[in-house]
Coordinates of C-alpha atoms and ligand atoms in Angstrom, one line a residue:
X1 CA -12.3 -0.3 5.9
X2 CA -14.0 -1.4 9.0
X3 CA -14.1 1.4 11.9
X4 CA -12.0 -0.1 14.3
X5 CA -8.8 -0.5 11.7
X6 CA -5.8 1.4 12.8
X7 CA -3.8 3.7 11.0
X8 CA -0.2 3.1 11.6
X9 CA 2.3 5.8 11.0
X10 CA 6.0 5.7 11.7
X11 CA 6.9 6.0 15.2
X12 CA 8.2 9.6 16.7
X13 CA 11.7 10.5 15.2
X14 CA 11.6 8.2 12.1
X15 CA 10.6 8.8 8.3
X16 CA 10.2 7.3 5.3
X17 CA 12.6 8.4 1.9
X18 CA 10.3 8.4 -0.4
X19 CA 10.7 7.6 -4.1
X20 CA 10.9 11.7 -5.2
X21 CA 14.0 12.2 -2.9
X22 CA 15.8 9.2 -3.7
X23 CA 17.4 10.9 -6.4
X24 CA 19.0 13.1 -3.4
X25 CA 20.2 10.2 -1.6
X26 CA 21.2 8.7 -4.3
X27 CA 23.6 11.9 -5.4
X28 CA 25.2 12.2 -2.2
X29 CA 26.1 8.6 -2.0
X30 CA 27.9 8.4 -5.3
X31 CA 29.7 11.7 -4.3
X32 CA 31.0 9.5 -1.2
X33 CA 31.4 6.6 -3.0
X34 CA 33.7 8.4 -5.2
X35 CA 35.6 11.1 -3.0
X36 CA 36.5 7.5 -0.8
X37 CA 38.0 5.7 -3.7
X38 CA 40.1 9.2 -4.8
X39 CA 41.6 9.0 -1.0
X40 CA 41.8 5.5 -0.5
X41 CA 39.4 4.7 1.9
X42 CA 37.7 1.0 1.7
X43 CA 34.3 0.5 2.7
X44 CA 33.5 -1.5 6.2
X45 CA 29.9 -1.9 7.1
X46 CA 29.3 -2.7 11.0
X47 CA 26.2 -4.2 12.2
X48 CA 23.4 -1.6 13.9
X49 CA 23.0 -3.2 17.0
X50 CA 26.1 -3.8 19.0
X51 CA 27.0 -4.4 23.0
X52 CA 25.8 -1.7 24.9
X53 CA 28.8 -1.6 26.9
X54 CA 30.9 -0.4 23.4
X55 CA 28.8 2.7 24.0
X56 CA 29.0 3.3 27.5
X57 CA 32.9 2.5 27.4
X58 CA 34.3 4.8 24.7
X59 CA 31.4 7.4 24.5
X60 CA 31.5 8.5 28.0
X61 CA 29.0 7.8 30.3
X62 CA 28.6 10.9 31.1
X63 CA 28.3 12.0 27.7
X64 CA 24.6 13.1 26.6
X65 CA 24.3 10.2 24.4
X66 CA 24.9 6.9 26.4
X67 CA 23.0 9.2 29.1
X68 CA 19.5 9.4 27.5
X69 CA 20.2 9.2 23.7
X70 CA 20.5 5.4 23.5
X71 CA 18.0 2.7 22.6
X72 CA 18.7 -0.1 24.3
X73 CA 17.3 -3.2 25.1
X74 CA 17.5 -7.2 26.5
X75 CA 17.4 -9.9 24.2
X76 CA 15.6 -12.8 24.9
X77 CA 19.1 -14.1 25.9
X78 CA 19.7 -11.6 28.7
X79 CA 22.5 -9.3 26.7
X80 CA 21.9 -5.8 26.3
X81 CA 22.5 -4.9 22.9
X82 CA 21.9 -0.8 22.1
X83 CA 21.4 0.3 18.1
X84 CA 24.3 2.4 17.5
X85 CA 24.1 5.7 18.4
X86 CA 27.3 6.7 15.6
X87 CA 29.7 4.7 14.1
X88 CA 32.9 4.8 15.5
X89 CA 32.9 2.6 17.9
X90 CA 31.8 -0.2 15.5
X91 CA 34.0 0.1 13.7
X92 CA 36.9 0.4 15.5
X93 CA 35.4 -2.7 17.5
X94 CA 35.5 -4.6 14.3
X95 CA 39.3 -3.1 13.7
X96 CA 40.2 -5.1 16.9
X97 CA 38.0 -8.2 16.4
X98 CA 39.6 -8.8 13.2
X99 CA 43.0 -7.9 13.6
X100 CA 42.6 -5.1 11.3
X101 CA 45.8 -3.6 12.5
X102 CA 48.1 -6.6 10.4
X103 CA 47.0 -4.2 6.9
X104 CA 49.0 -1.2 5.9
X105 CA 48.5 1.3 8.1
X106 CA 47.2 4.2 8.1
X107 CA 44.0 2.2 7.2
X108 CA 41.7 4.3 5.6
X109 CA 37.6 2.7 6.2
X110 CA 34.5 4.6 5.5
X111 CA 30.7 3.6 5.9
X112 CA 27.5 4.3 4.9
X113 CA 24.1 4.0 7.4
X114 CA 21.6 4.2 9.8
X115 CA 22.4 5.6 13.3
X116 CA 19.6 5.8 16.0
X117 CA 19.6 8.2 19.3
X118 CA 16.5 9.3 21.8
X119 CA 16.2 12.9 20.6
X120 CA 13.4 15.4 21.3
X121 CA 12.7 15.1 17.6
X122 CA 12.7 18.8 15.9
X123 CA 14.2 20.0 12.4
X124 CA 17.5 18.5 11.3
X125 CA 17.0 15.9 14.2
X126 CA 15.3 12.4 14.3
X127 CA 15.5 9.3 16.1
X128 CA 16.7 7.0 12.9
X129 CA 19.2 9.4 10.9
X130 CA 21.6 8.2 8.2
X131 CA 25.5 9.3 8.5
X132 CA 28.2 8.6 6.1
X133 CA 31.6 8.3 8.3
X134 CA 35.4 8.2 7.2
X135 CA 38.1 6.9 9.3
X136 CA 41.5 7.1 9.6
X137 CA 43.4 4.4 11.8
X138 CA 46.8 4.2 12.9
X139 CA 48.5 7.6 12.3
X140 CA 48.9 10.3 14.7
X141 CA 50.8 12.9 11.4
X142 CA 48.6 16.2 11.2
X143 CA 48.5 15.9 7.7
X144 CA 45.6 13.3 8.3
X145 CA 43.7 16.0 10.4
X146 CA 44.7 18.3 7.9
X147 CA 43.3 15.9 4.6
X148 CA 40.2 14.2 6.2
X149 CA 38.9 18.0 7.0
X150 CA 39.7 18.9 3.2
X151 CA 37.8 15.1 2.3
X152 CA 34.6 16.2 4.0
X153 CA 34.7 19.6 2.6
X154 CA 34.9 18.1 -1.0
X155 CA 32.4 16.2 -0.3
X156 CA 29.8 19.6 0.7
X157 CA 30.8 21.3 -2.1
X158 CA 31.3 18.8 -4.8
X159 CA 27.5 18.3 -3.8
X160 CA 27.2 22.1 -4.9
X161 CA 26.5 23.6 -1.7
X162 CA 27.2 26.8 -1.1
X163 CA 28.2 28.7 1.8
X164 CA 29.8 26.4 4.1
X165 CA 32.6 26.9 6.8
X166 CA 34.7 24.7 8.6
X167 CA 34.8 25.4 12.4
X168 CA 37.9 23.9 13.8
X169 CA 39.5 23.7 17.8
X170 CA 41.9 21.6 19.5
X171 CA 41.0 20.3 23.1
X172 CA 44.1 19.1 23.7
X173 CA 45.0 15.5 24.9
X174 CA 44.9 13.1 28.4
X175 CA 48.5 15.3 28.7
X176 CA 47.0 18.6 28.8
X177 CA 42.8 18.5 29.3
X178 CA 42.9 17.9 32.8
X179 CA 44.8 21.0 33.4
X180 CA 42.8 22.7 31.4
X181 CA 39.7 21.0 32.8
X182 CA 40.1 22.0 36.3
X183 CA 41.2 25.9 34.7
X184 CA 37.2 25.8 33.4
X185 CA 36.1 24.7 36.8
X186 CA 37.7 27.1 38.8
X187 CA 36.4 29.6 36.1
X188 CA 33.1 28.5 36.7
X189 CA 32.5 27.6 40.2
X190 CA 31.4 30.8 41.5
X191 CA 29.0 31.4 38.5
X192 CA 27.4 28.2 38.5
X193 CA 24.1 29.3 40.2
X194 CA 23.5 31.5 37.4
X195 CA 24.0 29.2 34.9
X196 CA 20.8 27.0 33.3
X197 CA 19.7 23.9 34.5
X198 CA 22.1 21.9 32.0
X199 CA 25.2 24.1 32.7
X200 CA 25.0 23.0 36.2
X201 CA 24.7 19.7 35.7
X202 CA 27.7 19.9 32.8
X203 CA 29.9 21.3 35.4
X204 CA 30.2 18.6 37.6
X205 CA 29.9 15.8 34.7
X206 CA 31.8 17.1 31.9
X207 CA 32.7 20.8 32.2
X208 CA 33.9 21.3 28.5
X209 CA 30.7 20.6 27.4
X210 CA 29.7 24.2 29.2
X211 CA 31.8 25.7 26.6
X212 CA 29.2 24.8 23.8
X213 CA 25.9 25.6 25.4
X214 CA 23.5 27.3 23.3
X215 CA 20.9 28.9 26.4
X216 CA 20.9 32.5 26.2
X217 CA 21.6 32.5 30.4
X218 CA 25.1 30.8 29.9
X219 CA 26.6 33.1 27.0
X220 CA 27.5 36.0 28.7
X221 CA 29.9 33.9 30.9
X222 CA 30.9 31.6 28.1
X223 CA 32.8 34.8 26.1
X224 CA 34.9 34.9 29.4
X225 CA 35.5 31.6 29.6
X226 CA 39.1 30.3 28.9
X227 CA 40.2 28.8 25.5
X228 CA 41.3 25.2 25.2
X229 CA 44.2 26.5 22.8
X230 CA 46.1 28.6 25.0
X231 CA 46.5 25.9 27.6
X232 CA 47.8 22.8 25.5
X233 CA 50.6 21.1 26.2
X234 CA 53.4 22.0 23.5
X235 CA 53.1 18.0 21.3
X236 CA 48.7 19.3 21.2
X237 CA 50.4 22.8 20.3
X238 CA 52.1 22.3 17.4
X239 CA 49.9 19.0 15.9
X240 CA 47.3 22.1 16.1
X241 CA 49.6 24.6 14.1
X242 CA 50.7 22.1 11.8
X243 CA 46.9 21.1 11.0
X244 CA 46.4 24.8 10.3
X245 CA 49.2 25.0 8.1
X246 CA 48.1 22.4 6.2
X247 CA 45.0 23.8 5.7
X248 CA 46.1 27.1 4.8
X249 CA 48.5 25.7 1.8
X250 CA 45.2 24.1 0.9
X251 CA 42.9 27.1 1.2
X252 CA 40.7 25.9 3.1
X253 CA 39.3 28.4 4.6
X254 CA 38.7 27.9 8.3
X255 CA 37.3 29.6 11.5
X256 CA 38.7 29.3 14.6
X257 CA 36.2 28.4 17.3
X258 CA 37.4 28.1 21.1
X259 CA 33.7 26.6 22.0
X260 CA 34.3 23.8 19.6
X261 CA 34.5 20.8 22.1
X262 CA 31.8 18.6 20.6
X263 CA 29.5 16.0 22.5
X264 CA 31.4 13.4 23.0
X265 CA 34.2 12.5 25.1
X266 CA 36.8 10.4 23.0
X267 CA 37.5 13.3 21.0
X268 CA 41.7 14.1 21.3
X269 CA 43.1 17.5 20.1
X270 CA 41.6 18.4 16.7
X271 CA 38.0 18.8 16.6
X272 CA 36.5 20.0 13.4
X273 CA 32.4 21.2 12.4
X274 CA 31.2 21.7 8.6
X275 CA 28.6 24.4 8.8
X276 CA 26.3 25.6 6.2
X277 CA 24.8 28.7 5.8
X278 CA 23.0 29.7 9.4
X279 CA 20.7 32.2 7.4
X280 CA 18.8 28.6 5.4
X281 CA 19.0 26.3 8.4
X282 CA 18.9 26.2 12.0
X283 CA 20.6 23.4 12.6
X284 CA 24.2 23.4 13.3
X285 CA 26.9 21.0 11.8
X286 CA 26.2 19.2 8.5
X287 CA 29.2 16.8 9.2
X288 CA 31.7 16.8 12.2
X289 CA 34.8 14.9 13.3
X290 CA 38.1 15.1 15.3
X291 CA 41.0 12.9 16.3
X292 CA 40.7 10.3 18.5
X293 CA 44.4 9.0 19.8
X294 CA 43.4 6.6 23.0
X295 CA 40.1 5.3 21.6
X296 CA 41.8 2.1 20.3
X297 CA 43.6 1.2 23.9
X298 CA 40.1 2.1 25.6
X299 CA 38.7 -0.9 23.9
X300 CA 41.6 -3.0 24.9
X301 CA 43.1 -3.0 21.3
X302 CA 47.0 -1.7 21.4
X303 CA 47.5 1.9 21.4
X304 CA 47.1 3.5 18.0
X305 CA 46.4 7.4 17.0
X306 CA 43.1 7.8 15.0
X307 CA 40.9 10.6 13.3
X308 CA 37.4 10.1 11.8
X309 CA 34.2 12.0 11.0
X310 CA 30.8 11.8 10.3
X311 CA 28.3 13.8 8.0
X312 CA 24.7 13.7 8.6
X313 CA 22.7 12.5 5.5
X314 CA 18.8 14.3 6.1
X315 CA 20.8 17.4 6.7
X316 CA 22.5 17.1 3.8
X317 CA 19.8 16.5 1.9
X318 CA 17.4 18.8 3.2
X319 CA 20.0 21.6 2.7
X320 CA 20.0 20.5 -1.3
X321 CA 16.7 21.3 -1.5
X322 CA 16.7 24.4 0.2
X323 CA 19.3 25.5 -1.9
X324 CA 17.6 23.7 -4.9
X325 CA 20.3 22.0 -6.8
X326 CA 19.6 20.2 -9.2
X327 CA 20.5 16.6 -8.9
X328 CA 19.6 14.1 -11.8
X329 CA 17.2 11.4 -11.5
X330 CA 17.8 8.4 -10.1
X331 CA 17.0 5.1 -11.9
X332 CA 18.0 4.5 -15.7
X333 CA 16.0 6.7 -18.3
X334 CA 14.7 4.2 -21.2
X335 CA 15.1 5.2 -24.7
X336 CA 12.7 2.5 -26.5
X337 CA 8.8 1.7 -25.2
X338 CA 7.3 -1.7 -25.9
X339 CA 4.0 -1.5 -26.8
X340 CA 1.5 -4.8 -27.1
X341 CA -2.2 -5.5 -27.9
X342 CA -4.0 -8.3 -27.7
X343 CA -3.3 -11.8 -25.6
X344 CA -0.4 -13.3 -28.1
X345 CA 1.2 -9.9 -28.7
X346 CA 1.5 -9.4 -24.4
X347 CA 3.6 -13.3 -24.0
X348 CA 5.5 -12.6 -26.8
X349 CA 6.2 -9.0 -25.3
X350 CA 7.5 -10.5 -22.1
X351 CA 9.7 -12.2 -24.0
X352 CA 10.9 -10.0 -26.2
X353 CA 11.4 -7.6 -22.5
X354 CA 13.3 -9.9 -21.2
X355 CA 16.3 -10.0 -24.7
X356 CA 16.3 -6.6 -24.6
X357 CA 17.2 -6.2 -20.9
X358 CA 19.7 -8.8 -21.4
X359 CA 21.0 -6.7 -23.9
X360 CA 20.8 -3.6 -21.8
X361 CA 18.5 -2.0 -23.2
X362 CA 16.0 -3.0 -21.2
X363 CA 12.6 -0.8 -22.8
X364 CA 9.7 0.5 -21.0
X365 CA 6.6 -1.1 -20.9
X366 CA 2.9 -0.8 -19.9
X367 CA 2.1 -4.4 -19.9
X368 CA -1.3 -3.9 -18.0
X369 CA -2.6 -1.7 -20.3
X370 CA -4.8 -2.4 -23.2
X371 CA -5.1 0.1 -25.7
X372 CA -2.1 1.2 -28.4
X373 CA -3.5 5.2 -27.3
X374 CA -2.7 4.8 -23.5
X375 CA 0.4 3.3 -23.8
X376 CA 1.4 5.8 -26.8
X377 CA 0.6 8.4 -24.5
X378 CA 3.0 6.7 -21.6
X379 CA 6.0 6.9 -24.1
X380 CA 5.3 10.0 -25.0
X381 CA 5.3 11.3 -21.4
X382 CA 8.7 9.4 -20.3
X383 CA 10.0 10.8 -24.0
X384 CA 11.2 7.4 -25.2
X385 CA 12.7 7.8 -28.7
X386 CA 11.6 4.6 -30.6
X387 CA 8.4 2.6 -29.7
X388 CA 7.9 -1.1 -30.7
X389 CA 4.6 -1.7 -31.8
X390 CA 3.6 -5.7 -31.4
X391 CA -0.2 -7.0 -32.5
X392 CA -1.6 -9.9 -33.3
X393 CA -0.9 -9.9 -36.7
X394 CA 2.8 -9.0 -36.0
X395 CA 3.1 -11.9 -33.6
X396 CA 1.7 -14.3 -36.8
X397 CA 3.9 -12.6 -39.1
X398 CA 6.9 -12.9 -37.2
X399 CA 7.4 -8.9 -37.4
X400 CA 7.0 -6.1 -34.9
X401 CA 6.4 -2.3 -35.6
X402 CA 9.3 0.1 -35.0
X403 CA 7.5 3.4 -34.7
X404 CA 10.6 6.9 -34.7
X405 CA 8.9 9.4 -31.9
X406 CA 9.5 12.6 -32.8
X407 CA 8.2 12.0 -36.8
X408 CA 6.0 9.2 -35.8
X409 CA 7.6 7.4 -39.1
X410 CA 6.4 3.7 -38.7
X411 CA 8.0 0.6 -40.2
X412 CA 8.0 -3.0 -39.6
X413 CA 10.9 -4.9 -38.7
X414 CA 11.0 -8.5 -39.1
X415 CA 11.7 -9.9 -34.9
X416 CA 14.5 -11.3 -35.3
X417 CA 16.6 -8.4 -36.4
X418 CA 14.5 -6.1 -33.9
X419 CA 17.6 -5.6 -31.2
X420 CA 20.4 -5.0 -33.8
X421 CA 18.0 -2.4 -35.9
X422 CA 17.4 -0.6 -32.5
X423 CA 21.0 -0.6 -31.2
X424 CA 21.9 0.4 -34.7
X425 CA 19.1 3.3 -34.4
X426 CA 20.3 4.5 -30.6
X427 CA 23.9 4.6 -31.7
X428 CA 22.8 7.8 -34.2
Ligands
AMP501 P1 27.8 13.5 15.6 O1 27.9 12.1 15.5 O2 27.0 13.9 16.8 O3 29.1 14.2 15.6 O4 27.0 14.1 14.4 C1 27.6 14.1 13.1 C2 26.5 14.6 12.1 O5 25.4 13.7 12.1 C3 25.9 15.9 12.5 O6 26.7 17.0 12.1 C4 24.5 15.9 11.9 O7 24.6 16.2 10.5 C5 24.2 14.4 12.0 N1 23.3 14.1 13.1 C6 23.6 13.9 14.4 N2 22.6 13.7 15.1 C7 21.5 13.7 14.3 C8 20.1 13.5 14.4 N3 19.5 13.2 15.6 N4 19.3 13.6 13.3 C9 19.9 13.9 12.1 N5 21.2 14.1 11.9 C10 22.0 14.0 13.0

């Protein structure tokens, strides 16, 4: 390699998944694959880079995302585009743009990809993170809260996680927040020197967001601090009890948490956080949600209730490991290897790879290699049960060598019966 090359790694915040965790990934999307077919919910895929002012609009601009979390840049064209930061707000762009709202409603979407934001990159948080996200569109009945709560927790422990809880708050609605907003303030306004550098800043941008402050400074004042719940107006009220009931005829176990506000601002009365175990992980939520009622008429689309979450997938997946459950591998698992030797035997081979695939059964193969040992010794190690031996002679004999794995029994088969004598061999 000549001294000046340069070794390129991936940029700050983003990995690779290498081929030993797909298997992970590859669990955790079938799980969502699955639990969104069992409730109904069709898959919509939104494109990753979107108008920046989506973002801006319904996220807040004060919230911490559109304020330094976005990437976002000019196209050569003069728009500014920013890659989506969540998912939401594509998709509920793409719910107006195509006059989603003409299906049966409640419309029930889910998704499955990339998300990108401008973290300080540390565990459990990276620049390009996947999320799986499940929405809910056009229903304002708790019972939705109540079920999409109950979805995600299915989803955790049908995984085989253990130890999770769901955190759960209502911050009420345009009705009641303000109220309760300016309650906060006067709370806070003669504490606000003592508060960290954040805090202060929160309390003139968006106070509830000092409610969920993690500096060791601010928690002292945040235990005094009012609770969104006992200030909702009486509709946020009982949505919120009737969310809870729900939940309790489902046990679902559930822990009330008054400094549940979450980061971002469209977020209407129920707010909801899956946690795992704090012992094995430092980071926070492994998925997290909450309704969303005036998102829709924000974006100029007609007034229509909403609730939607998203899970994190690298936190999910780390956790799996920590916990070490045992997923299966991904990929199929062949049961027959094809062996070849010599220059005839390897085109006929390719051949013959190509019948059995179509057949599904397509075998395993070390086509490169040369000698019967190595590739004996391959089959062994993947554990196929039946190995076809072709040589040269085979090839002019119009046979092929069907050799049993575990008694090494050899016989030879003539070609053209080969697939139905190993179907009828695999079926035992
Ligand atoms: P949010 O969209 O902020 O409500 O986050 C929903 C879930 O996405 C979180 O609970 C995390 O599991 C995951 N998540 C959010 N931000 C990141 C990040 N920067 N890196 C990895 N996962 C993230």
């Amino acid at each position: 390699m000549p001294k000046t090359a340069q070794i390129f790694q991936t940029p700050k915040g983003f990995h690779d998944i290498l081929p030993q965790d797909q298997k992970y990934w590859e669990r955790l999307r079938k799980v969502v694959r699955t639990l969104a077919a069992e409730y109904g919910f069709k898959r919509i895929d939104s494109p990753i880079a979107e108008d920046s002012g989506l973002f801006s609009k319904t996220l807040g601009l004060s919230s911490d995302i559109v304020e330094k979390q976005t990437f976002t840049f000019k196209t050569k064209g003069g728009d500014s585009l920013t890659l989506r930061p969540e998912g939401t707000a594509g998709v509920m762009r793409a719910y107006i743009e195509h006059g989603l709202s003409v299906m049966p409603q409640p419309l029930k979407l889910f998704y499955f990809g990339p998300m990108f934001r401008y973290e300080q990159p540390q565990s459990g948080r990276y620049r390009q993170f996947y999320q799986f996200g499940f929405e809910v569109i056009g229903e304002s009945d708790p019972v939705i809260d109540a079920q999409l709560i109950k979805v995600f927790y299915n989803i955790y422990s049908e995984l085989g996680i253990k130890g999770l809880t769901v955190q759960i708050n209502s911050i009420g609605c345009k009705v009641c927040r303000p109220g309760y907003r300016s309650l906060l303030k006067d709370y806070y306004r003669n504490r606000v020197k003592k508060l960290c550098s954040d805090c202060r800043r929160r309390f003139k941008e968006n106070p509830l967001r000092l409610l969920d402050c993690k500096d060791e400074k601010c928690q002292l004042f945040k235990s005094q601090a009012p609770h969104t719940v006992d200030h909702l107006c009486k509709e946020c009220h009982d949505h919120f009890k009737s969310v809870l009931e729900f939940l309790d005829e489902l046990e679902l176990p559930y822990n009330l948490n008054p400094f549940l506000v979450r980061g971002l601002d469209y977020y209407t009365k129920t707010v909801f956080e899956i946690w795992p175990d704090s012992a094995q992980t430092q980071v926070a939520a492994l998925g997290a949600g909450g309704r969303f009622d005036d998102f829709i008429e924000v974006l100029g689309g007609k007034s229509t209730p909403a609730m939607g979450a998203a899970g994190g997938v690298e936190r999910t997946v780390n956790l799996m490991k920590v916990q070490e459950i045992k997923v299966p591998s991904a990929g199929i698992r062949p049961k027959i290897f094809l062996i070849q030797l010599g220059d005839r035997a390897k085109k006929k081979s390719l051949v013959l790879f190509e019948e059995f695939r179509k057949a599904g059964l397509a075998p395993a193969e070390a086509f490169s290699k040369q000698s019967i040992k190595a590739q004996l010794r391959i089959a062994d190690k993947i554990g196929t049960q039946i190995s076809l031996i072709l040589g040269q002679k085979e090839v002019m004999d119009g046979n092929i060598i069907l050799r049993e794995m575990s008694s090494g029994v050899q016989e030879i088969i003539p070609l053209e019966k080969i697939l139905n004598e190993v179907k009828k061999r695999l079926k035992k």
